[in-house]
Amino acid sequence: FMADPELQGKRVLGIGVGAPGVTRHNEGVVVWAPTLSWADFPLQERLAEKYHLPIIVDNDVNLSALGEMWYGAGKNLKDIVVVSLGAGIGSAIVVDGFLYRGAHEAAGEIGYQLPDRSFLGKPRQRFGSMEQVASGVSIASRARKQLHHVLPEAQCNNLTARDIFEAVRNGESWARPIYDETVDYLAVMVSGISAIVDPEVIIFTGAISQSSDLFIPEILARLQHLLPAGVNLNLKQSPLGLRGCALGAITIVLNHTSEQYVVRLID
């Protein structure tokens, strides 16, 4: 990327990378990233072999949370949670304006939340328990298993999570049971976040968040009268999308390499 013509004659200050999994940011080691099959992968070290620049490696949702806090739906707020819904599920927690990482830098790994008691005592598979029932990969997989007698074989084999949400939007009845089950699990996840963190806002990002206009009202309806007294649940779709992670990475690199900087959103 540094050979890009647009960068010719410009100074590159550093490199910021968001990794999709538990990451020890001080060492730049990706502890586990199931979508990439990385385990204890020394990403920062590998990049440093090629690029002699400051390199920052962090969890991608942590960087998205910083992007949202500085430029997005979390701007001017101190307590936010960003939930990434895509092939996997992750989240990042900002408490009193600071990113909360936890003792093992695994705070926010909501994909490992147990959806119900049936998951107790069962070894973790490649993905976390909540990811097994509510991620994009699992939604498509469950749909294929449940609908192989309902849909033509070719259509069933090619189903994606986006297809399920679009079918619901179009009023196709075959998709509704899969969708309702998914929203149930998302509501369980949101209730846990709300009860433990009590954020000012929960921001959805990732591929599935593009259907937030569908499922946010239904999550709120499912949780009505179930949250602690005085809690007003605030759920929003990220206005930044994938740019949130990039903006978080850019800003944190600038913060480590420059005394003064300006980051401007480009439409």
XYZ file of N, CA and C in Angstrom:
801
model
N 0.820 -1.207 0.000
C 0.000 0.000 0.000
C 0.858 1.262 0.000
N 2.078 1.164 0.512
C 2.929 2.353 0.592
C 3.465 2.766 -0.780
N 3.261 1.908 -1.794
C 3.655 2.252 -3.152
C 2.511 2.912 -3.913
N 1.397 3.143 -3.251
C 0.247 3.782 -3.886
C 0.653 5.152 -4.420
N 0.303 5.439 -5.693
C 0.671 6.744 -6.271
C 0.189 7.942 -5.457
N -0.953 7.773 -4.773
C -1.491 8.888 -4.002
C -0.625 9.230 -2.799
N 0.250 8.299 -2.415
C 1.117 8.535 -1.257
C 2.496 9.043 -1.645
N 2.753 9.105 -2.948
C 4.072 9.558 -3.390
C 4.337 10.985 -2.896
N 5.500 11.174 -2.293
C 5.877 12.489 -1.797
C 5.283 12.827 -0.453
N 4.511 11.904 0.133
C 3.915 12.151 1.441
C 4.578 11.264 2.477
N 4.625 11.740 3.673
C 5.289 11.024 4.756
C 4.298 10.116 5.472
N 4.652 8.861 5.594
C 3.836 7.901 6.335
C 4.336 7.868 7.771
N 3.442 8.179 8.709
C 3.846 8.289 10.111
C 3.876 6.942 10.826
N 3.008 6.042 10.449
C 2.940 4.769 11.139
C 1.862 3.897 10.547
N 1.688 2.731 11.128
C 0.711 1.748 10.656
C -0.174 1.322 11.817
N -1.485 1.376 11.613
C -2.436 0.896 12.608
C -3.247 -0.243 12.026
N -3.359 -1.343 12.767
C -4.032 -2.543 12.274
C -5.054 -3.020 13.298
N -6.270 -3.312 12.822
C -7.294 -3.908 13.680
C -7.400 -5.395 13.389
N -7.227 -6.222 14.404
C -7.281 -7.683 14.244
C -8.605 -8.222 14.786
N -9.227 -9.167 14.095
C -10.537 -9.683 14.513
C -10.446 -10.771 15.578
N -9.982 -10.402 16.752
C -9.889 -11.373 17.834
C -9.185 -10.778 19.038
N -9.048 -11.576 20.089
C -8.355 -11.127 21.296
C -6.921 -10.772 20.934
N -6.509 -9.555 21.294
C -5.183 -9.061 20.900
C -4.491 -8.392 22.079
N -3.250 -8.793 22.328
C -2.450 -8.115 23.347
C -1.804 -6.909 22.671
N -2.402 -5.731 22.889
C -2.011 -4.569 22.088
C -0.595 -4.081 22.383
N -0.108 -4.255 23.602
C 1.243 -3.791 23.913
C 2.309 -4.602 23.168
N 2.004 -5.862 22.886
C 2.947 -6.731 22.180
C 2.598 -6.865 20.705
N 1.360 -6.525 20.348
C 0.931 -6.700 18.966
C 0.734 -8.151 18.598
N 0.330 -8.965 19.583
C 0.122 -10.399 19.357
C -1.376 -10.698 19.326
N -1.817 -11.360 18.264
C -3.215 -11.775 18.156
C -3.344 -13.138 18.827
N -3.995 -13.169 19.981
C -4.102 -14.400 20.767
C -4.948 -15.432 20.046
N -6.091 -15.006 19.520
C -6.964 -15.943 18.802
C -7.906 -15.162 17.908
N -7.831 -15.452 16.617
C -8.724 -14.845 15.626
C -9.324 -15.981 14.796
N -10.515 -16.455 15.183
C -11.079 -17.647 14.532
C -11.318 -17.498 13.037
N -11.702 -16.303 12.574
C -11.971 -16.150 11.147
C -10.709 -16.258 10.307
N -9.536 -16.043 10.935
C -8.257 -16.137 10.225
C -7.459 -17.364 10.638
N -7.960 -18.099 11.647
C -7.245 -19.258 12.207
C -5.862 -18.864 12.738
N -5.797 -17.674 13.341
C -4.555 -17.200 13.955
C -4.582 -17.518 15.454
N -3.520 -18.092 15.950
C -3.372 -18.334 17.381
C -1.988 -17.867 17.809
N -1.950 -16.938 18.785
C -0.691 -16.358 19.257
C 0.163 -15.889 18.078
N -0.471 -15.171 17.172
C 0.200 -14.717 15.951
C 0.875 -13.370 16.197
N 2.198 -13.271 16.026
C 2.930 -12.023 16.318
C 2.811 -11.025 15.157
N 1.646 -10.448 14.989
C 1.375 -9.605 13.828
C 2.278 -8.372 13.783
N 2.442 -7.718 14.921
C 3.286 -6.520 14.944
C 4.727 -6.863 14.563
N 5.217 -7.958 15.073
C 6.584 -8.380 14.769
C 6.751 -8.678 13.279
N 5.766 -9.348 12.697
C 5.840 -9.680 11.268
C 5.819 -8.410 10.418
N 4.975 -7.462 10.779
C 4.908 -6.206 10.026
C 6.200 -5.411 10.171
N 6.779 -5.469 11.370
C 8.011 -4.718 11.627
C 9.183 -5.240 10.803
N 9.107 -6.496 10.383
C 10.162 -7.056 9.542
C 10.203 -6.371 8.183
N 9.057 -5.849 7.746
C 8.970 -5.234 6.422
C 8.881 -3.715 6.472
N 8.212 -3.191 7.498
C 7.984 -1.746 7.578
C 8.691 -1.181 8.812
N 9.624 -0.292 8.617
C 10.376 0.311 9.722
C 9.676 1.599 10.141
N 8.512 1.409 10.745
C 7.640 2.498 11.171
C 7.009 2.120 12.501
N 6.504 3.104 13.244
C 5.692 2.756 14.419
C 4.477 1.928 13.982
N 4.255 0.808 14.659
C 3.159 -0.090 14.295
C 2.309 -0.351 15.525
N 1.005 -0.152 15.378
C 0.063 -0.395 16.473
C -0.934 -1.450 16.026
N -1.025 -2.517 16.789
C -1.969 -3.598 16.504
C -2.934 -3.711 17.671
N -4.208 -3.715 17.377
C -5.217 -3.806 18.440
C -6.411 -4.593 17.908
N -7.289 -4.954 18.795
C -8.548 -5.586 18.400
C -9.345 -4.627 17.529
N -9.940 -5.143 16.450
C -10.615 -4.263 15.498
C -11.821 -3.543 16.093
N -12.544 -4.197 17.006
C -13.722 -3.540 17.592
C -13.282 -2.481 18.599
N -12.152 -2.704 19.269
C -11.616 -1.652 20.141
C -11.322 -0.390 19.338
N -10.729 -0.562 18.168
C -10.439 0.591 17.319
C -11.740 1.228 16.820
N -12.730 0.399 16.505
C -14.035 0.941 16.093
C -14.655 1.770 17.208
N -14.513 1.307 18.452
C -15.065 2.051 19.585
C -14.398 3.410 19.720
N -13.075 3.455 19.511
C -12.383 4.738 19.566
C -12.856 5.641 18.428
N -13.050 5.065 17.251
C -13.563 5.842 16.134
C -14.946 6.399 16.411
N -15.821 5.581 16.998
C -17.179 6.031 17.322
C -17.154 7.098 18.412
N -16.239 6.945 19.373
C -16.167 7.892 20.478
C -15.684 9.261 19.990
N -14.794 9.260 19.015
C -14.227 10.519 18.538
C -15.038 11.154 17.407
N -15.639 10.306 16.545
C -16.258 10.847 15.327
C -17.660 10.332 15.031
N -18.149 9.357 15.776
C -19.394 8.708 15.404
C -20.511 8.844 16.409
N -21.252 7.761 16.608
C -22.443 7.786 17.461
C -22.115 7.917 18.940
N -20.834 7.770 19.299
C -20.442 7.919 20.699
C -19.768 9.242 21.002
N -19.785 10.157 20.045
C -19.117 11.444 20.231
C -19.738 12.208 21.387
N -18.886 12.765 22.247
C -19.287 13.543 23.428
C -19.922 12.676 24.523
N -19.798 11.356 24.406
C -20.295 10.452 25.445
C -19.116 9.782 26.141
N -19.311 9.335 27.374
C -18.222 8.744 28.145
C -18.358 7.232 28.321
N -19.586 6.721 28.231
C -19.803 5.291 28.471
C -20.551 4.695 27.280
N -19.816 3.976 26.443
C -20.425 3.407 25.244
C -19.969 1.959 25.076
N -20.760 1.197 24.345
C -20.383 -0.150 23.939
C -20.626 -0.259 22.440
N -19.649 -0.738 21.716
C -19.796 -0.993 20.286
C -19.872 -2.500 20.084
N -20.901 -2.955 19.388
C -21.089 -4.376 19.111
C -20.925 -4.601 17.614
N -19.983 -5.451 17.250
C -19.751 -5.774 15.850
C -20.443 -7.080 15.510
N -21.356 -7.023 14.558
C -22.106 -8.193 14.123
C -21.717 -8.511 12.687
N -20.954 -9.557 12.501
C -20.523 -9.937 11.168
C -20.359 -11.441 11.092
N -19.272 -11.908 10.470
C -19.001 -13.339 10.442
C -18.885 -13.873 11.865
N -18.316 -13.059 12.755
C -18.286 -13.343 14.189
C -18.983 -12.233 14.941
N -18.863 -12.261 16.270
C -19.473 -11.225 17.104
C -18.426 -10.758 18.114
N -18.292 -9.460 18.234
C -17.390 -8.904 19.232
C -17.932 -7.589 19.741
N -17.366 -7.096 20.793
C -17.771 -5.782 21.284
C -16.584 -5.110 21.950
N -16.714 -3.811 22.166
C -15.690 -3.034 22.861
C -16.388 -2.113 23.832
N -15.754 -1.879 24.970
C -16.365 -1.139 26.067
C -15.548 0.104 26.386
N -16.207 1.239 26.387
C -15.577 2.488 26.816
C -16.255 2.934 28.109
N -15.491 3.052 29.181
C -16.014 3.445 30.489
C -15.348 4.745 30.918
N -16.168 5.762 31.199
C -15.678 7.072 31.628
C -14.645 7.636 30.647
N -14.871 7.381 29.352
C -14.000 7.930 28.320
C -12.766 7.122 28.006
N -12.580 5.988 28.675
C -11.393 5.169 28.448
C -11.794 3.766 28.008
N -11.029 3.221 27.077
C -11.262 1.857 26.612
C -10.963 0.882 27.738
N -11.931 0.016 28.037
C -11.729 -0.981 29.089
C -11.341 -2.302 28.444
N -10.173 -2.816 28.809
C -9.636 -4.008 28.158
C -9.809 -5.286 28.977
N -9.864 -5.165 30.296
C -9.961 -6.353 31.129
C -8.605 -6.941 31.466
N -8.591 -7.897 32.385
C -7.344 -8.474 32.894
C -6.566 -9.219 31.816
N -7.263 -9.815 30.842
C -6.606 -10.600 29.790
C -6.817 -9.977 28.406
N -7.183 -8.703 28.406
C -7.482 -7.976 27.166
C -8.604 -8.659 26.367
N -9.507 -9.299 27.079
C -10.624 -9.980 26.431
C -11.962 -9.358 26.818
N -11.938 -8.181 27.451
C -13.194 -7.508 27.777
C -13.943 -7.200 26.483
N -15.232 -7.449 26.486
C -16.043 -7.188 25.313
C -16.184 -8.373 24.377
N -15.545 -9.497 24.678
C -15.678 -10.659 23.797
C -17.051 -11.310 24.004
N -18.063 -10.552 23.620
C -19.454 -10.953 23.868
C -19.853 -12.175 23.047
N -19.073 -12.486 22.012
C -19.348 -13.689 21.232
C -19.215 -14.965 22.044
N -18.574 -14.858 23.220
C -18.399 -16.028 24.083
C -19.450 -16.093 25.193
N -20.372 -15.136 25.206
C -21.464 -15.211 26.176
C -22.282 -16.470 25.922
N -22.717 -17.130 26.991
C -23.558 -18.315 26.834
C -24.991 -17.879 26.549
N -25.581 -18.304 25.436
C -26.953 -17.904 25.115
C -27.976 -18.460 26.105
N -27.734 -19.682 26.630
C -28.641 -20.294 27.604
C -27.910 -21.449 28.287
N -28.593 -22.115 29.192
C -27.953 -23.150 30.011
C -27.533 -24.380 29.217
N -28.099 -24.588 28.043
C -27.762 -25.773 27.250
C -26.300 -25.762 26.785
N -25.653 -24.602 26.845
C -24.264 -24.515 26.418
C -23.284 -24.821 27.545
N -23.762 -24.939 28.766
C -22.886 -25.224 29.896
C -22.218 -26.584 29.745
N -20.931 -26.659 30.098
C -20.211 -27.927 30.095
C -19.766 -28.399 28.732
N -20.060 -27.640 27.691
C -19.656 -28.043 26.349
C -18.400 -27.265 25.949
N -17.379 -27.961 25.465
C -16.138 -27.265 25.090
C -16.393 -26.222 24.002
N -15.652 -25.131 24.099
C -15.751 -24.109 23.067
C -15.255 -24.661 21.741
N -16.016 -24.396 20.697
C -15.599 -24.790 19.356
C -14.740 -23.671 18.764
N -14.679 -23.615 17.455
C -13.862 -22.587 16.800
C -14.350 -21.193 17.157
N -15.677 -21.030 17.185
C -16.282 -19.750 17.539
C -16.895 -19.838 18.934
N -17.178 -18.673 19.529
C -17.809 -18.632 20.839
C -19.261 -19.080 20.787
N -19.847 -19.306 21.960
C -21.206 -19.848 22.036
C -22.237 -18.923 21.405
N -22.166 -17.618 21.702
C -23.121 -16.696 21.102
C -22.899 -16.572 19.601
N -21.659 -16.649 19.180
C -21.372 -16.609 17.747
C -21.966 -17.812 17.032
N -22.087 -18.935 17.735
C -22.626 -20.149 17.127
C -24.112 -20.038 16.807
N -24.776 -19.032 17.381
C -26.226 -18.917 17.148
C -26.653 -17.570 16.564
N -25.781 -16.549 16.630
C -26.236 -15.214 16.228
C -25.302 -14.489 15.265
N -24.177 -15.086 14.895
C -23.272 -14.433 13.946
C -23.771 -14.653 12.520
N -23.177 -13.935 11.584
C -23.568 -14.089 10.192
C -23.374 -15.506 9.691
N -22.258 -16.118 10.058
C -21.980 -17.489 9.632
C -23.026 -18.452 10.193
N -23.354 -18.300 11.474
C -24.297 -19.232 12.101
C -25.724 -19.025 11.600
N -26.107 -17.782 11.337
C -27.449 -17.510 10.811
C -27.630 -18.240 9.483
N -26.653 -18.108 8.594
C -26.740 -18.770 7.292
C -26.736 -20.288 7.445
N -25.896 -20.800 8.365
C -25.810 -22.242 8.574
C -27.129 -22.800 9.119
N -27.707 -22.127 10.111
C -28.982 -22.580 10.664
C -30.083 -22.520 9.616
N -30.043 -21.491 8.800
C -31.062 -21.356 7.755
C -30.990 -22.519 6.771
N -29.779 -22.893 6.390
C -29.623 -23.997 5.437
C -30.142 -25.303 6.021
N -29.858 -25.532 7.306
C -30.298 -26.773 7.944
C -31.813 -26.830 8.082
N -32.424 -25.714 8.430
C -33.860 -25.705 8.702
C -34.715 -25.584 7.444
N -34.110 -25.109 6.357
C -34.923 -24.804 5.184
C -34.627 -25.686 3.980
N -33.848 -26.752 4.189
C -33.480 -27.566 3.028
C -34.671 -28.290 2.413
N -35.775 -28.427 3.185
C -36.993 -29.026 2.625
C -37.972 -27.971 2.136
N -37.653 -26.705 2.388
C -38.582 -25.618 2.062
C -38.183 -24.897 0.782
N -36.881 -24.680 0.601
C -36.386 -23.921 -0.546
C -35.717 -24.849 -1.557
N -35.633 -24.422 -2.812
C -34.862 -25.180 -3.798
C -33.426 -25.365 -3.325
N -32.826 -26.505 -3.655
C -31.499 -26.847 -3.134
C -30.454 -25.778 -3.436
N -30.426 -25.294 -4.676
C -29.424 -24.292 -5.055
C -29.582 -23.022 -4.236
N -30.827 -22.568 -4.040
C -31.068 -21.356 -3.258
C -30.680 -21.559 -1.808
N -30.999 -22.733 -1.283
C -30.694 -23.031 0.120
C -29.184 -23.066 0.356
N -28.440 -23.672 -0.544
C -26.988 -23.802 -0.371
C -26.269 -22.466 -0.439
N -26.878 -21.505 -1.116
C -26.226 -20.206 -1.297
C -26.729 -19.129 -0.336
N -27.546 -19.517 0.637
C -28.106 -18.533 1.564
C -27.020 -17.848 2.381
N -27.175 -16.549 2.594
C -26.310 -15.786 3.486
C -27.190 -15.094 4.531
N -26.559 -14.567 5.561
C -27.320 -13.848 6.588
C -28.055 -12.657 5.968
N -27.401 -11.991 5.046
C -28.041 -10.846 4.382
C -29.320 -11.274 3.662
N -29.292 -12.472 3.049
C -30.490 -12.976 2.366
C -31.651 -13.130 3.349
N -31.347 -13.600 4.562
C -32.397 -13.807 5.565
C -33.035 -12.473 5.932
N -32.216 -11.481 6.210
C -32.745 -10.173 6.605
C -33.511 -9.512 5.456
N -33.016 -9.654 4.242
C -33.711 -9.067 3.099
C -35.041 -9.773 2.856
N -35.075 -11.090 3.067
C -36.324 -11.835 2.903
C -37.360 -11.392 3.932
N -36.920 -11.148 5.154
C -37.827 -10.642 6.188
C -38.344 -9.268 5.798
N -37.447 -8.434 5.300
C -37.840 -7.096 4.878
C -38.884 -7.148 3.760
N -38.781 -8.197 2.920
C -39.716 -8.344 1.803
C -40.961 -9.148 2.155
N -41.084 -9.534 3.444
C -42.280 -10.232 3.893
C -42.339 -11.698 3.530
N -41.184 -12.327 3.267
C -41.165 -13.749 2.917
C -41.208 -14.586 4.196
N -42.247 -15.384 4.331
C -42.527 -16.082 5.596
C -41.476 -17.119 5.961
N -40.800 -17.713 4.978
C -39.839 -18.772 5.275
C -38.668 -18.276 6.126
N -38.365 -16.987 6.026
C -37.210 -16.448 6.734
C -37.524 -16.031 8.165
N -38.776 -15.866 8.473
C -39.147 -15.274 9.758
C -38.696 -16.094 10.980
N -38.849 -17.432 10.996
C -38.410 -18.177 12.193
C -36.920 -18.026 12.489
N -36.076 -18.069 11.437
C -34.632 -17.901 11.627
C -34.345 -16.506 12.169
N -34.983 -15.522 11.594
C -34.787 -14.133 12.002
C -35.236 -13.922 13.449
N -36.415 -14.427 13.810
C -36.928 -14.238 15.170
C -36.005 -14.869 16.206
N -35.491 -16.050 15.890
C -34.570 -16.721 16.809
C -33.294 -15.893 16.975
N -32.792 -15.346 15.878
C -31.592 -14.521 15.929
C -31.813 -13.272 16.775
N -32.954 -12.616 16.592
C -33.243 -11.403 17.362
C -33.395 -11.742 18.847
N -33.930 -12.920 19.158
C -34.013 -13.348 20.559
C -32.619 -13.384 21.183
N -31.678 -13.989 20.463
C -30.311 -14.089 20.985
C -29.660 -12.712 21.096
N -29.897 -11.851 20.131
C -29.344 -10.499 20.204
C -29.914 -9.746 21.404
N -31.195 -9.967 21.697
C -31.814 -9.323 22.857
C -31.190 -9.824 24.160
N -30.921 -11.121 24.243
C -30.248 -11.676 25.421
C -28.874 -11.025 25.582
N -28.153 -10.882 24.474
C -26.826 -10.269 24.500
C -26.896 -8.819 24.957
N -27.834 -8.064 24.406
C -27.975 -6.654 24.759
C -28.370 -6.491 26.218
N -29.233 -7.368 26.709
C -29.650 -7.259 28.113
C -28.469 -7.463 29.048
N -27.568 -8.385 28.689
C -26.380 -8.611 29.505
C -25.463 -7.399 29.513
N -25.259 -6.815 28.344
C -24.427 -5.617 28.248
C -25.022 -4.492 29.081
N -26.326 -4.288 28.945
C -26.993 -3.201 29.650
C -26.919 -3.380 31.160
N -27.136 -4.607 31.618
C -27.158 -4.864 33.054
C -25.783 -4.705 33.695
N -24.730 -5.056 32.954
C -23.384 -5.039 33.529
C -22.692 -3.693 33.335
N -22.824 -3.113 32.148
C -22.083 -1.895 31.829
C -22.929 -0.636 31.985
N -24.226 -0.727 31.715
C -25.133 0.429 31.754
C -24.602 1.577 30.898
N -24.356 1.333 29.600
C -23.785 2.387 28.763
C -24.810 3.433 28.361
N -24.307 4.578 27.919
C -25.187 5.616 27.391
C -25.748 5.216 26.038
N -24.993 4.433 25.297
C -25.456 3.968 23.992
C -24.767 2.653 23.661
N -25.482 1.767 22.972
C -24.910 0.557 22.383
C -24.976 0.754 20.875
N -23.819 0.707 20.226
C -23.715 1.017 18.804
C -23.431 -0.265 18.028
N -24.252 -0.544 17.043
C -24.055 -1.737 16.217
C -23.251 -1.389 14.969
N -22.237 -2.198 14.702
C -21.457 -2.065 13.477
C -21.277 -3.455 12.888
N -20.579 -3.555 11.762
C -20.415 -4.842 11.099
C -21.473 -5.052 10.027
N -21.316 -6.110 9.242
C -22.177 -6.353 8.088
C -23.653 -6.469 8.460
N -23.945 -7.180 9.551
C -25.346 -7.396 9.937
C -25.985 -6.115 10.448
N -25.176 -5.181 10.913
C -25.725 -3.917 11.427
C -26.456 -3.132 10.353
N -26.233 -3.470 9.080
C -26.950 -2.801 8.002
C -28.456 -3.057 8.071
N -28.836 -4.076 8.841
C -30.256 -4.369 9.047
C -30.740 -3.901 10.415
N -29.994 -2.981 11.038
C -30.342 -2.491 12.372
C -31.733 -1.882 12.434
N -32.160 -1.244 11.334
C -33.490 -0.644 11.343
C -34.582 -1.678 11.536
N -34.278 -2.938 11.175
C -35.234 -4.025 11.397
C -35.204 -4.514 12.841
N -33.995 -4.850 13.328
C -33.951 -5.573 14.598
C -33.863 -4.698 15.841
N -33.439 -3.438 15.734
C -33.373 -2.598 16.934
C -34.751 -2.431 17.578
N -35.814 -2.070 16.829
C -37.131 -1.949 17.466
C -37.603 -3.259 18.092
N -37.243 -4.384 17.477
C -37.700 -5.676 18.012
C -36.915 -6.070 19.254
N -35.647 -5.723 19.323
C -34.886 -5.950 20.553
C -35.492 -5.131 21.696
N -35.783 -3.877 21.421
C -36.371 -3.009 22.448
C -37.708 -3.544 22.924
N -38.507 -4.058 22.000
C -39.811 -4.613 22.373
C -39.643 -5.843 23.254
N -38.671 -6.683 22.951
C -38.450 -7.902 23.735
C -37.971 -7.587 25.145
N -37.249 -6.482 25.305
C -36.663 -6.158 26.605
C -37.492 -5.161 27.415
N -38.624 -4.783 26.893
C -39.469 -3.825 27.603
C -39.873 -4.374 28.973
N -39.713 -3.565 30.008
C -40.056 -3.903 31.405
C -39.113 -4.946 32.014
N -37.991 -5.276 31.344
C -37.079 -6.291 31.871
C -35.753 -5.716 32.353
N -35.494 -4.455 32.057
C -34.233 -3.840 32.443
C -34.344 -3.199 33.827
N -33.211 -2.895 34.463
C -33.267 -2.250 35.779
C -34.057 -0.945 35.734
N -34.682 -0.602 36.832
C -35.484 0.619 36.915
C -34.642 1.836 36.558
N -35.218 2.712 35.754
C -34.552 3.953 35.391
C -33.628 3.857 34.195
N -33.444 2.652 33.650
C -32.553 2.477 32.504
C -33.335 2.698 31.213
N -32.848 3.613 30.394
C -33.413 3.849 29.069
C -32.432 3.320 28.030
N -32.775 2.204 27.439
C -31.879 1.544 26.504
C -31.776 2.347 25.207
N -30.549 2.681 24.825
C -30.296 3.487 23.635
C -29.473 2.655 22.656
N -30.094 2.202 21.581
C -29.429 1.377 20.574
C -29.351 2.155 19.265
N -28.159 2.152 18.647
C -27.987 2.888 17.398
C -27.149 2.096 16.405
N -27.396 2.360 15.140
C -26.523 1.839 14.092
C -25.356 2.799 13.912
N -24.161 2.244 13.714
C -22.986 3.090 13.512
C -23.132 3.932 12.250
N -22.889 5.245 12.340
C -22.887 6.076 11.133
C -21.584 5.935 10.345
N -20.583 5.303 10.966
C -19.268 5.190 10.341
C -19.075 3.878 9.596
N -19.748 2.820 10.039
C -19.552 1.522 9.423
C -18.110 1.068 9.562
N -17.561 0.511 8.468
C -16.189 0.016 8.497
C -15.179 1.130 8.702
N -15.566 2.364 8.409
C -14.646 3.490 8.598
C -14.321 3.701 10.074
N -15.184 3.220 10.965
C -14.940 3.416 12.389
C -13.619 2.819 12.830
N -13.332 1.593 12.379
C -12.070 0.933 12.731
C -10.898 1.695 12.128
N -11.043 2.105 10.871
C -9.956 2.834 10.210
C -9.690 4.164 10.902
N -10.763 4.874 11.268
C -10.578 6.166 11.935
C -9.949 5.990 13.312
N -10.339 4.939 14.020
C -9.714 4.666 15.305
C -8.240 4.362 15.151
N -7.888 3.560 14.122
C -6.484 3.210 13.887
C -5.667 4.433 13.490
N -6.220 5.254 12.596
C -5.502 6.452 12.151
C -5.238 7.391 13.322
N -6.275 7.612 14.116
C -6.132 8.573 15.199
C -5.174 8.096 16.276
N -5.195 6.800 16.561
C -4.303 6.304 17.613
C -2.849 6.317 17.136
N -2.631 6.091 15.832
C -1.273 6.218 15.291
C -0.810 7.672 15.376
N -1.680 8.600 14.990
C -1.325 10.016 15.075
C -1.063 10.431 16.518
N -1.838 9.883 17.427
C -1.675 10.199 18.839
C -0.311 9.744 19.354
N 0.211 8.659 18.775
C 1.508 8.129 19.207
C 2.687 8.751 18.470
N 2.405 9.448 17.370
C 3.517 9.920 16.550
C 3.549 11.426 16.349
N 2.488 12.131 16.722
C 2.424 13.576 16.478
C 1.912 14.303 17.708
N 2.413 15.486 17.930
C 1.918 16.296 19.039
C 0.613 16.984 18.674
N 0.446 17.316 17.403
C -0.776 17.963 16.953
C -1.232 17.281 15.672
N -2.533 17.052 15.560
C -3.050 16.416 14.351
C -4.524 16.742 14.198
N -5.006 16.588 12.974
C -6.417 16.791 12.657
C -6.851 15.622 11.780
N -7.958 14.987 12.134
C -8.539 13.941 11.298
C -9.882 14.456 10.796
N -10.087 14.408 9.496
C -11.314 14.931 8.917
C -12.069 13.812 8.220
N -13.376 13.704 8.468
C -14.217 12.736 7.783
C -14.417 13.141 6.346
N -14.281 12.184 5.436
C -14.516 12.435 4.015
C -15.698 11.586 3.582
N -16.723 12.203 3.032
C -17.909 11.466 2.584
C -17.572 10.587 1.384
